[in-house]
CSV table of C-alpha atoms and ligand atoms in Angstrom, one decimal:
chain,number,residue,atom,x,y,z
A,30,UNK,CA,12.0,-9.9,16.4
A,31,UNK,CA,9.4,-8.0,18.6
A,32,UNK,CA,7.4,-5.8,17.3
A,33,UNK,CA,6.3,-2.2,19.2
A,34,UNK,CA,3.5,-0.2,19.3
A,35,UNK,CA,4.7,3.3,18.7
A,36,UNK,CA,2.4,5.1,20.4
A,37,UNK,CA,3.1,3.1,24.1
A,38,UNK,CA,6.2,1.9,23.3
A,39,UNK,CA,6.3,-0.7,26.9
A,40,UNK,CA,3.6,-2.6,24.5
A,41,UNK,CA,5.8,-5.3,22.4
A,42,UNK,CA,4.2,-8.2,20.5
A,43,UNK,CA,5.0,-11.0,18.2
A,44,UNK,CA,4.6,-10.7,14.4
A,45,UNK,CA,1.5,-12.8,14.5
A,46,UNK,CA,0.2,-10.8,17.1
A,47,UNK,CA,0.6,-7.8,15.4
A,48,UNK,CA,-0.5,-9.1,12.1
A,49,UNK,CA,-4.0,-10.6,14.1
A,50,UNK,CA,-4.6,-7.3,15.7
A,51,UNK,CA,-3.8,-5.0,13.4
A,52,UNK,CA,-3.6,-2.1,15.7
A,53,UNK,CA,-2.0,-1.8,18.5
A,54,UNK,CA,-3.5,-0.2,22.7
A,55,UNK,CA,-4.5,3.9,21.4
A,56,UNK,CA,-4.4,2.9,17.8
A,57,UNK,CA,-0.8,2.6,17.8
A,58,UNK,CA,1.2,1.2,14.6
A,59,UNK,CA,3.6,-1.6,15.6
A,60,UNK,CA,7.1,-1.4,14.4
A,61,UNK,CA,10.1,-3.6,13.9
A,62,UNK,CA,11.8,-2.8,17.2
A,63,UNK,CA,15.1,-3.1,15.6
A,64,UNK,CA,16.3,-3.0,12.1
A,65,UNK,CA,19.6,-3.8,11.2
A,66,UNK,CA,21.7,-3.6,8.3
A,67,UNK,CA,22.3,-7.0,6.0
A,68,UNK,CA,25.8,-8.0,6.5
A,69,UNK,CA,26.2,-8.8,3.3
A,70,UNK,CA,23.6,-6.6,0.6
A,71,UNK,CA,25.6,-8.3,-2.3
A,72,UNK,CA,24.7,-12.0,-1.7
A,73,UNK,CA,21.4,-11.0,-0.8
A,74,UNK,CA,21.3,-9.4,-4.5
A,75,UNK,CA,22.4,-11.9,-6.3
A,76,UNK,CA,19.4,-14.3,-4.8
A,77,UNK,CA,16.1,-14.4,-7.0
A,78,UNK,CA,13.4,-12.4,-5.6
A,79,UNK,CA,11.3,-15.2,-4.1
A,80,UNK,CA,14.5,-16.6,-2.1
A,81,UNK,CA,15.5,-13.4,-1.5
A,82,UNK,CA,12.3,-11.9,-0.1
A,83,UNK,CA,12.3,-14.8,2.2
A,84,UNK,CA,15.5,-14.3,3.6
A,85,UNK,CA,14.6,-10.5,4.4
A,86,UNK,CA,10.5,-11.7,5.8
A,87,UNK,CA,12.5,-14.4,7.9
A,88,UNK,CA,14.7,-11.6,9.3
A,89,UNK,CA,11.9,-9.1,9.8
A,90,UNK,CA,9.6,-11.8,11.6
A,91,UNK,CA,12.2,-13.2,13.2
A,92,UNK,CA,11.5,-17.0,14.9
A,93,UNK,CA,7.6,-16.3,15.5
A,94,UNK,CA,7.4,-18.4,12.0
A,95,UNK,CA,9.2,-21.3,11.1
A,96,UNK,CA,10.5,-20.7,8.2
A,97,UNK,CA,8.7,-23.5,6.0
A,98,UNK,CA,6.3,-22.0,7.0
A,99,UNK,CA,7.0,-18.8,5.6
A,100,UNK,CA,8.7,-19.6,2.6
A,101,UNK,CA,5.1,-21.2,1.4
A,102,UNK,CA,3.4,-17.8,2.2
A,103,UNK,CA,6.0,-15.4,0.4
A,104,UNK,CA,5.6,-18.1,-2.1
A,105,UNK,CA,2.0,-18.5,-2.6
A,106,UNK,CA,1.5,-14.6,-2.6
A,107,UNK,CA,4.5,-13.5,-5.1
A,108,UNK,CA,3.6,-15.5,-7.5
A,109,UNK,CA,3.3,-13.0,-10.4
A,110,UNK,CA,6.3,-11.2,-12.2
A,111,UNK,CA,7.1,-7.8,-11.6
A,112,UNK,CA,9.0,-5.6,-14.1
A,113,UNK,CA,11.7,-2.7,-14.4
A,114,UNK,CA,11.6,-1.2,-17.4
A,115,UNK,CA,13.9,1.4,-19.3
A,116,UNK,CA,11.5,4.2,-20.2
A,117,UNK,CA,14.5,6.9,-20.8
A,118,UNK,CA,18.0,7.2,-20.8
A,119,UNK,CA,18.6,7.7,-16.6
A,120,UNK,CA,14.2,6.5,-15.8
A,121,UNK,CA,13.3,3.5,-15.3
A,122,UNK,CA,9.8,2.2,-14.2
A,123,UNK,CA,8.9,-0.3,-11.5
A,124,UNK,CA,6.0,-2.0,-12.2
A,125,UNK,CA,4.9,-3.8,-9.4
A,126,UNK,CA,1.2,-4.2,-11.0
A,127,UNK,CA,1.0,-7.3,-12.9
A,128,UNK,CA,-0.8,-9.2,-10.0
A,129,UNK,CA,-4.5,-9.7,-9.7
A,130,UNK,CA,-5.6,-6.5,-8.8
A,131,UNK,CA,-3.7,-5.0,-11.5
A,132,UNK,CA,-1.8,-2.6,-8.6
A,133,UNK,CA,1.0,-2.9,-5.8
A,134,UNK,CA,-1.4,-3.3,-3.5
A,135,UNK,CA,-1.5,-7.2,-4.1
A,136,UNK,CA,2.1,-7.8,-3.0
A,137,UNK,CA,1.1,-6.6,0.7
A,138,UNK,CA,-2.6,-7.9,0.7
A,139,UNK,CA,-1.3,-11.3,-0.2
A,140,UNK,CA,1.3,-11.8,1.9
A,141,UNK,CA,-1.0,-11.1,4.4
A,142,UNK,CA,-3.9,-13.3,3.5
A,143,UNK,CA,-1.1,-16.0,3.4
A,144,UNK,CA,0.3,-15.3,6.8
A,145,UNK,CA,-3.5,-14.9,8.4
A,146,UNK,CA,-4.0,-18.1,7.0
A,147,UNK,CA,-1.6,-20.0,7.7
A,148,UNK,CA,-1.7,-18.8,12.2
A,149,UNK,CA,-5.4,-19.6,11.5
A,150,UNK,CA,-7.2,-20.6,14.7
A,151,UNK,CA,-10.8,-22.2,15.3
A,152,UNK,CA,-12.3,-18.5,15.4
A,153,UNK,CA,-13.8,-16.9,12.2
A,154,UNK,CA,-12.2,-13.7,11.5
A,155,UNK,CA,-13.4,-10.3,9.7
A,156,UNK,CA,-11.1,-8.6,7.8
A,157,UNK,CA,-12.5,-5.1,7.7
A,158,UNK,CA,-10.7,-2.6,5.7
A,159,UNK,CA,-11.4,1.0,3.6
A,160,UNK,CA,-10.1,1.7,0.6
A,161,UNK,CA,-9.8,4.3,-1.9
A,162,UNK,CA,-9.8,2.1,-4.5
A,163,UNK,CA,-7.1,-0.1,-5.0
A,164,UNK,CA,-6.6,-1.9,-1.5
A,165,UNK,CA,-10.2,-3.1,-1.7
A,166,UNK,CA,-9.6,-5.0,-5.0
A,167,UNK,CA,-6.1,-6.7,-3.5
A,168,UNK,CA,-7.5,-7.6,-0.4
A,169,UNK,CA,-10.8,-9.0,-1.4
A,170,UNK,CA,-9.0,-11.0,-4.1
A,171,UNK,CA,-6.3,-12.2,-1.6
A,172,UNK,CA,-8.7,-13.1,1.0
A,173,UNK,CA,-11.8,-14.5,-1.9
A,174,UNK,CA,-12.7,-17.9,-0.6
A,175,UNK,CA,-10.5,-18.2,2.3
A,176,UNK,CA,-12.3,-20.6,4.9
A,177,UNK,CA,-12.9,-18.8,8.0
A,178,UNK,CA,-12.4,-15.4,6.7
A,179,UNK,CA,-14.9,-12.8,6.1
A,180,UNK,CA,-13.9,-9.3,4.0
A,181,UNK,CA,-16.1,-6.3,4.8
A,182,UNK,CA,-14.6,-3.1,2.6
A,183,UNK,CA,-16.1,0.6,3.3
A,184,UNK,CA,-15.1,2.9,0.3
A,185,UNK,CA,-15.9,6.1,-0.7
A,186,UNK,CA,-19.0,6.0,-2.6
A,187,UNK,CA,-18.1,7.6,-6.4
A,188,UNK,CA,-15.0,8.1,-5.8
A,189,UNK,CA,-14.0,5.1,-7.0
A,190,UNK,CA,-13.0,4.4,-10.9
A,191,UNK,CA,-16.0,2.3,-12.1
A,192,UNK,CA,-13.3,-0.3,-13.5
A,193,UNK,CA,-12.3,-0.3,-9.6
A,194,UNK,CA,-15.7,-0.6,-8.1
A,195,UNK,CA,-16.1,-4.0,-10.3
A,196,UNK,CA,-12.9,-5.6,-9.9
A,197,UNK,CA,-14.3,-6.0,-5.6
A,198,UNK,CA,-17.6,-5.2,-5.4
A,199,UNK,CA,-18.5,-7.7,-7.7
A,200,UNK,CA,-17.1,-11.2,-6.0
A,201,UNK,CA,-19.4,-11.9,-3.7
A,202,UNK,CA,-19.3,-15.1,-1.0
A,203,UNK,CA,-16.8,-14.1,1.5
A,204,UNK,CA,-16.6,-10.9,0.3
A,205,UNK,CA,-18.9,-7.5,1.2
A,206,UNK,CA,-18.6,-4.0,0.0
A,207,UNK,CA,-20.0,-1.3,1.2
A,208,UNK,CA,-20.4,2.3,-0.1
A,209,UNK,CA,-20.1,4.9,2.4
A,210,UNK,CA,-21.6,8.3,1.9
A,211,UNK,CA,-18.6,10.5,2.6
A,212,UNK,CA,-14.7,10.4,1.5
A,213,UNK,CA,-12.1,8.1,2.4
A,214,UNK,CA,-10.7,9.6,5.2
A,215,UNK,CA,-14.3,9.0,6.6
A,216,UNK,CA,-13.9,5.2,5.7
A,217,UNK,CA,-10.6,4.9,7.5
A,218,UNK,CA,-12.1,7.3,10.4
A,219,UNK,CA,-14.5,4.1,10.9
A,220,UNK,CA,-12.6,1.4,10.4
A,221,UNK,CA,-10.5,2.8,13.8
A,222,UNK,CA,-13.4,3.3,15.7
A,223,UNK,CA,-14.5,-0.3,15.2
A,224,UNK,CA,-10.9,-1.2,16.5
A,225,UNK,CA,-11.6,1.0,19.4
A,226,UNK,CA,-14.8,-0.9,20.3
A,227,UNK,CA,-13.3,-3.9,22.3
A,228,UNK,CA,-16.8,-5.5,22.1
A,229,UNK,CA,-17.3,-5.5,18.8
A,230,UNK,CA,-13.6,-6.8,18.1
A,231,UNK,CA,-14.4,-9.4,20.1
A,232,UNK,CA,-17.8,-10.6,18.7
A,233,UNK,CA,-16.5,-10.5,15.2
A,234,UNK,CA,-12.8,-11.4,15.7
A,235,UNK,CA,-11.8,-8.2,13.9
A,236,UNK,CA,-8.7,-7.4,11.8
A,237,UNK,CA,-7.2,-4.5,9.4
A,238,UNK,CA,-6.1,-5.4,5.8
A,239,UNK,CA,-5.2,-1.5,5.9
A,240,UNK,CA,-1.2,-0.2,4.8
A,241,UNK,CA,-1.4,-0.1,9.0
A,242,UNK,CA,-1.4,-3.9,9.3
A,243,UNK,CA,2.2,-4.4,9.3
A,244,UNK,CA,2.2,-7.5,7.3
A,245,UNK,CA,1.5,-5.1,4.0
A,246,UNK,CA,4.7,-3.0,4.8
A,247,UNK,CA,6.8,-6.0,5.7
A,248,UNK,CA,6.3,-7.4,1.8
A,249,UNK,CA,6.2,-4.3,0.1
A,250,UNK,CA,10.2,-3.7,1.5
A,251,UNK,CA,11.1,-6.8,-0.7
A,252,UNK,CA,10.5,-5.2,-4.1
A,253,UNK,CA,12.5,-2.6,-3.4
A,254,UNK,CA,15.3,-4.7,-3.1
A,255,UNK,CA,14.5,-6.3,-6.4
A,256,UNK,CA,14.4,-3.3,-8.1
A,257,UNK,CA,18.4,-2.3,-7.0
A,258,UNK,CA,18.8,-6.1,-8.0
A,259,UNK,CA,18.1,-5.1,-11.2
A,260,UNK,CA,19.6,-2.0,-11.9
A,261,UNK,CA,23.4,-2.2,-13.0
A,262,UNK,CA,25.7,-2.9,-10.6
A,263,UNK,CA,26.9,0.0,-7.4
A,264,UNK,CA,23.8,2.0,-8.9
A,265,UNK,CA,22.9,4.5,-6.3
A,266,UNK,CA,18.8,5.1,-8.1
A,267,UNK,CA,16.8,7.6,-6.3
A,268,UNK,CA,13.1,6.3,-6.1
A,269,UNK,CA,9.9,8.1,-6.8
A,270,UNK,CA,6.8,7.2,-5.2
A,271,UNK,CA,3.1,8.0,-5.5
A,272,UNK,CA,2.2,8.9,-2.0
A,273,UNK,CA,-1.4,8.5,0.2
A,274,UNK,CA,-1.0,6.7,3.1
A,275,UNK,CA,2.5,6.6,2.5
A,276,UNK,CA,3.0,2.8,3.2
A,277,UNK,CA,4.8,2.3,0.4
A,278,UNK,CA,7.5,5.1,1.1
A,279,UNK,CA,8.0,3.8,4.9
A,280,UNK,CA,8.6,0.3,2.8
A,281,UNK,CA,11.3,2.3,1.0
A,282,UNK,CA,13.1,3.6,4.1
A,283,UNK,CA,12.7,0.1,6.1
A,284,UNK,CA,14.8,-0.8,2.7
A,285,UNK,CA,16.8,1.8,3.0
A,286,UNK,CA,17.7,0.6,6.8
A,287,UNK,CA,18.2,-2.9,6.2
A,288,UNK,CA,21.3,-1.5,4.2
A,289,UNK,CA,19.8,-1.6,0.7
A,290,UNK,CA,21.5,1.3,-1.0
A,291,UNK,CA,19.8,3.9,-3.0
A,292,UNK,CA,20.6,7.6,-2.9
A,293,UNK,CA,17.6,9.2,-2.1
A,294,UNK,CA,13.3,8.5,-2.2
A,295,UNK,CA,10.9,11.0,-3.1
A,296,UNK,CA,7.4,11.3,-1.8
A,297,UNK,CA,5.2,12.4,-4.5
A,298,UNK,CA,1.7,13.5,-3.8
A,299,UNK,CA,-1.4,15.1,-5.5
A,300,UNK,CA,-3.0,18.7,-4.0
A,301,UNK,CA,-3.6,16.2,-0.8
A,302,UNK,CA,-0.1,17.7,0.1
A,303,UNK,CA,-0.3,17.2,4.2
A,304,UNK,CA,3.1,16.0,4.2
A,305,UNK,CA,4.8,18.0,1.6
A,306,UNK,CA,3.7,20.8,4.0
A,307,UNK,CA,5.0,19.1,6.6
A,308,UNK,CA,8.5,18.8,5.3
A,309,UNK,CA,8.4,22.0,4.6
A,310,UNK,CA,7.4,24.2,7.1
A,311,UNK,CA,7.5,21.4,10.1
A,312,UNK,CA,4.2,22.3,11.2
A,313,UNK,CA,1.3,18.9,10.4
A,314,UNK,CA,-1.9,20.7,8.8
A,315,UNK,CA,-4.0,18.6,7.3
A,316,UNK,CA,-6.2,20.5,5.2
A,317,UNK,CA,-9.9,19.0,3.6
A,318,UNK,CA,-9.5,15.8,0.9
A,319,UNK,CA,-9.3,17.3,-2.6
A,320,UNK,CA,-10.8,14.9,-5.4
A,321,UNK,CA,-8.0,14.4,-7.8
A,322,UNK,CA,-7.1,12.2,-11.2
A,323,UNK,CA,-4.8,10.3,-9.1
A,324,UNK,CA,-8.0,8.9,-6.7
A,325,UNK,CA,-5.6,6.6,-4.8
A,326,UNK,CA,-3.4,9.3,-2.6
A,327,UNK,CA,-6.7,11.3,-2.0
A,328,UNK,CA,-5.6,11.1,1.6
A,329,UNK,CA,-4.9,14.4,3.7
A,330,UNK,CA,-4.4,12.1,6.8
A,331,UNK,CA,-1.9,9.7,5.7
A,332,UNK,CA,-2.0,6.9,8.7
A,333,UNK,CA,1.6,5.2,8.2
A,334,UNK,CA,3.4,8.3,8.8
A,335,UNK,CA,4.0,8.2,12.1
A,336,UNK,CA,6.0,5.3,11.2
A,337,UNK,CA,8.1,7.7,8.9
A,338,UNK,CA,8.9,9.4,11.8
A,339,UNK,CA,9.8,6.6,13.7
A,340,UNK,CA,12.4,5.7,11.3
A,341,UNK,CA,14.1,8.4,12.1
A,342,UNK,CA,13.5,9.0,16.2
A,343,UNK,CA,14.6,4.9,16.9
A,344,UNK,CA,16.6,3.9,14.3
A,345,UNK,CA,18.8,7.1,13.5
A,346,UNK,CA,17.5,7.0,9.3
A,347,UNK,CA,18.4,10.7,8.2
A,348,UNK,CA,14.8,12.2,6.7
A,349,UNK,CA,16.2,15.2,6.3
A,350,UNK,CA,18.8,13.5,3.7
A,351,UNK,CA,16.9,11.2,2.2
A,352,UNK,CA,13.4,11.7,1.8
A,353,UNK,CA,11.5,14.9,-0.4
A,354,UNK,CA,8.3,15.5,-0.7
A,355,UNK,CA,6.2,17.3,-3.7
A,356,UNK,CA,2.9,17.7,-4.6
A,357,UNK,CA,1.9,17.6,-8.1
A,358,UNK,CA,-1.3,19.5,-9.7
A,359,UNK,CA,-3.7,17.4,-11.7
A,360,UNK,CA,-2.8,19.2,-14.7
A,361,UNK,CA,1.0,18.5,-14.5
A,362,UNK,CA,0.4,14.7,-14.2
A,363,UNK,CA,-2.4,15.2,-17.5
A,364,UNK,CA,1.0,16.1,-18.8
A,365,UNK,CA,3.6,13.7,-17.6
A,366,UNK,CA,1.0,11.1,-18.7
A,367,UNK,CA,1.2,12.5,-22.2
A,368,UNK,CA,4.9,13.0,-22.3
A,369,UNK,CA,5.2,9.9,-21.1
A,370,UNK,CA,2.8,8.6,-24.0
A,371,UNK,CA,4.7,10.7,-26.1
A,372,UNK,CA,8.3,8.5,-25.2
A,373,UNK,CA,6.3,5.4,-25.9
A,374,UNK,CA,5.3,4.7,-22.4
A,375,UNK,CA,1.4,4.3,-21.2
A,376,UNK,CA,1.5,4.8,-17.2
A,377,UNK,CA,-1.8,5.0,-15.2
A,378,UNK,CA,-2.1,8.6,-13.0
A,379,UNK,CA,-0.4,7.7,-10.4
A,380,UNK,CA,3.5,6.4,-12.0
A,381,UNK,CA,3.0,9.5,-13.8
A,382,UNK,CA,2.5,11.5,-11.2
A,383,UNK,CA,5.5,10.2,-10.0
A,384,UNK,CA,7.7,10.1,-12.6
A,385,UNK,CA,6.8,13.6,-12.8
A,386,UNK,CA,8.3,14.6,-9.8
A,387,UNK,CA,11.4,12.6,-10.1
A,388,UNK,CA,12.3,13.9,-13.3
A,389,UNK,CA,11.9,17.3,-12.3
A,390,UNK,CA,14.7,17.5,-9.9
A,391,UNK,CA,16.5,14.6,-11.4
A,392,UNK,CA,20.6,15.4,-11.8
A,393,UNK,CA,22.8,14.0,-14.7
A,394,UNK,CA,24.4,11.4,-12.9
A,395,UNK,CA,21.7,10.3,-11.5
A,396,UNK,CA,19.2,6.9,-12.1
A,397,UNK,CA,15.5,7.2,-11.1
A,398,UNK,CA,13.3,4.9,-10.2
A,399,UNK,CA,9.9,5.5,-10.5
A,400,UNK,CA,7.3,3.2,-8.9
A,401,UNK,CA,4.1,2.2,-11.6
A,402,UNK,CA,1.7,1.3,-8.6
A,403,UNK,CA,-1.4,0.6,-11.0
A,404,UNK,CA,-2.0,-1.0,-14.5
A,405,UNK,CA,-2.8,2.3,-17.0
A,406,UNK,CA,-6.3,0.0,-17.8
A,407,UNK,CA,-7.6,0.7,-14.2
A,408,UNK,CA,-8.0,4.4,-15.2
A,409,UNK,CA,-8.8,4.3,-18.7
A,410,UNK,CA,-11.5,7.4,-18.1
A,411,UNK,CA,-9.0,9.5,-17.4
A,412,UNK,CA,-5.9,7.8,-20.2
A,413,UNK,CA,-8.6,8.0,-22.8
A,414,UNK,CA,-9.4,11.8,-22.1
A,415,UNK,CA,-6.4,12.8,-21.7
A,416,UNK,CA,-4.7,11.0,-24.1
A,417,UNK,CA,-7.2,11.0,-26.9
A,418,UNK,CA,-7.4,8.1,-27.9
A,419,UNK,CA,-8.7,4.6,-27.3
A,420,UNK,CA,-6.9,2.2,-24.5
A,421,UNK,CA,-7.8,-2.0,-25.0
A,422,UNK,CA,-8.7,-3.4,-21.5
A,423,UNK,CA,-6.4,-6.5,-20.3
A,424,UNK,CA,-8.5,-9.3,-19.7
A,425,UNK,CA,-9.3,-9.6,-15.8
A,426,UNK,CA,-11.0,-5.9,-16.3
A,427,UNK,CA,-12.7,-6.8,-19.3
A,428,UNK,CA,-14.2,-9.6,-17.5
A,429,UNK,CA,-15.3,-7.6,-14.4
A,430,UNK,CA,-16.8,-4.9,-16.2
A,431,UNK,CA,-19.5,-6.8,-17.3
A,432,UNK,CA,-20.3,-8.1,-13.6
A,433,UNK,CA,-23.0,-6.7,-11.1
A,434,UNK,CA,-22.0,-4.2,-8.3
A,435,UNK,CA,-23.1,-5.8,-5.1
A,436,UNK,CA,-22.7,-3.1,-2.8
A,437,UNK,CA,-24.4,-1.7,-0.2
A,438,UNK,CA,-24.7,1.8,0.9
A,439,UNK,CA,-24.1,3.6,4.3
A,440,UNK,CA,-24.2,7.0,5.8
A,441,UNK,CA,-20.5,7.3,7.4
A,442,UNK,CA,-22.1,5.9,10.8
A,443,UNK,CA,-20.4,3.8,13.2
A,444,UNK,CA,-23.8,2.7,14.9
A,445,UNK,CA,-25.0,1.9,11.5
A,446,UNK,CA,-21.7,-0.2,10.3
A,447,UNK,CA,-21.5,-1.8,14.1
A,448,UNK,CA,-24.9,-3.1,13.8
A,449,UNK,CA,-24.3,-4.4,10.2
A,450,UNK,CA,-21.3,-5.9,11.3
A,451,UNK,CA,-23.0,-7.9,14.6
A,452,UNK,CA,-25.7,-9.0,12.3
A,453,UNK,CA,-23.8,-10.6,9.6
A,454,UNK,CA,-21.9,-12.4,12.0
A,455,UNK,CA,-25.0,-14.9,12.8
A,456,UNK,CA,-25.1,-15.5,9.2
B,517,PLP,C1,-2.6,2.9,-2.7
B,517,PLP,C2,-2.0,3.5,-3.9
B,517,PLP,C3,-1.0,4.5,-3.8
B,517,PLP,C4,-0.6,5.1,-2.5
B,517,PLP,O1,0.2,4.2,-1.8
B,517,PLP,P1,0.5,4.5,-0.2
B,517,PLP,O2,1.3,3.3,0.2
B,517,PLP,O3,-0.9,4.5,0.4
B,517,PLP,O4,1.2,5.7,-0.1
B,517,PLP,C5,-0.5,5.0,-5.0
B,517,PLP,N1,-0.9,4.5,-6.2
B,517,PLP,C6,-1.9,3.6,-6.3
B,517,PLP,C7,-2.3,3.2,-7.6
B,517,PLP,C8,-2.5,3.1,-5.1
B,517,PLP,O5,-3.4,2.1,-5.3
């Protein structure tokens, strides 16, 4: 399989080469260049979701790793459960946050630590990445103590759930944090112009952990799979999905064109509604980032959607049929998380915002799938005052909270970061 860029398509590369460089000539994303349907979507079912998620890697890598090889990374990085759950009669939830991170993100970030790993070559690399919140903890987690790695994360500084600030900006070693002065989109704004400064890339052997690094897309297709796996046979489940970047939705679709069926996928997002608007109306209007409950999709520049869009120009997947998109007020997901309380179910923000907007325009005959992208404990702030009441912290946050922030802060400056990055290279 090559991969392309999609902004200058006569650029094709290898999956290593596209999972070392992260970005491809302009900031393109690379792309499968094909993606065919699996002959046979029932045997692939039937397979447990390790084997299974190594049969659908191998095909989406194709022979640029052998696959012992890749078995040991899918192996090493999905090595903690995942669960669908029956919250009401036709919803179900997906949670895909029961690894170290305690959110989805840790299904992408390792499998890419893993595969980083294991093409690793006599020059130290920099994994530089921003977050707004979650992908910070996955990656720094994934990549803690990895010989030859460094992990430099700009976030948004307070606008970060304290809980997420300690789970990776307290590790230290390998790891650095820094704070930026400014919102994410700022952060991201950054991390591209460091990609755009060949110099740099070159001095400190620079690499994205971002949702662009394809790697992170590539795993996040196989839980997808597992989910339709699980639901009773020749189920047809329409999936909800808390939306920023929209990685995990384009994850969805690549699904979707492998031949995995499901009916249809909805893009939920907070007031950060870009694409919504998009959808609608055709015209791409980003407006200012909103700070929202749901801090995660505070994105009004979501970076993997040109992928979206891709699916559809090269490889003929029908948006218009498939994929919705709604935006859901803070105040509506205050209540989904309380009727969702009320059924007996504790979801963080984010699931609820989703299940919000599945079950709004959810028919009889239908089965939803909502995804559960972070453990409820990572926002216990906002559980505890909307809900009331008390919430018990699982163990790896209660043992973070009482570590010290190591952070540093930075005025959203690519001199400044530049020069921070040079220097802690000769460390
Ligand atoms: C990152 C994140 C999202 C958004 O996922 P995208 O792939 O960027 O659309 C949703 N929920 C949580 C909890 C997240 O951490």
């Amino acid at each position: 399989m090559q991969f392309i860029n999609i902004s200058h398509p006569e650029q094709k590369v290898t999956f290593p080469q596209a999972v070392v460089t992260g970005l491809g000539k302009g900031q393109g994303l690379f792309f499968p260049e094909q993606l065919e349907p699996f002959g046979d979507i029932q045997a692939l079912l039937d397979l447990d979701f390790v084997s299974r998620s190594q049969v659908i890697l191998q095909y989406l890598v194709g022979d640029s790793m052998e696959a012992d090889v890749l078995n040991a990374c899918v192996e090493q990085a999905f090595d903690f459960p995942l669960e669908l759950k029956k919250v009401s009669g036709q919803v179900n939830a997906l949670e895909l946050f029961h690894g170290p991170s305690l959110a989805f993100k840790d299904f992408g970030a390792r499998f890419m630590a893993q595969c980083l790993a294991s093409f690793s070559t006599d020059q130290k690399i920099t994994i530089l990445t921003a977050t707004s919140g979650d992908t910070g903890a996955a990656v720094a987690l994934a990549f803690y103590n990895q010989p030859g790695i460094d992990v430099v994360v700009l976030y948004p500084k307070g606008k970060v759930t304290p809980l997420q600030e300690k789970l990776f900006c307290t590790l230290g070693g390998n790891i650095r944090t820094i704070a930026i002065e400014d919102d994410f989109d700022a952060c991201q704004t950054l991390v591209k112009q460091s990609f755009d400064d060949a110099q740099l890339v070159e001095a400190v052997g620079l690499n994205s952990a971002n949702s662009i690094n394809v790697a992170r897309l590539l795993a996040q297709v196989c839980y997808y799979f597992e989910a339709v796996a699980r639901l009773p046979a020749d189920t047809k489940a329409v999936f909800s999905v808390p939306s920023g970047n929209f990685g995990n939705v384009t994850a969805g679709l690549v699904a979707y064109a492998l031949g995995l069926p499901m009916k249809r996928i909805i893009a939920a997002t907070n007031r950060n509604d870009t694409v919504p608007r998009f959808l609608d109306s055709g015209k791409w209007e980003p407006r200012p980032t909103v700070a929202t409950l749901t801090n995660a999709m505070d994105i009004s520049l979501p970076n993997n959607f040109p992928r979206v869009l891709e699916l559809e120009d090269r490889h003929g997947v029908p948006l218009q049929e498939l994929l919705t998109s709604f935006a859901i007020s803070d105040e509506e997901t205050q209540g989904a998380v309380r009727a969702l309380d009320a059924e007996g179910y504790l979801a963080d923000p984010h699931s609820a915002l989703a299940w919000k907007a599945l079950t709004d325009g959810l028919e009889e005959d239908e089965t939803g799938v909502f995804l559960c992208t972070a453990h409820p404990a990572k926002f216990i702030e906002t559980l505890e005052d909307t809900l009331k009441r008390t919430i018990a912290l699982p163990p790896a946050l209660e043992q973070a909270s009482a570590k010290q922030i190591l952070s540093t802060e930075m005025p959203a400056d690519f001199d400044l970061l530049k020069k921070y990055l040079l220097e802690k290279q000769k460390n």
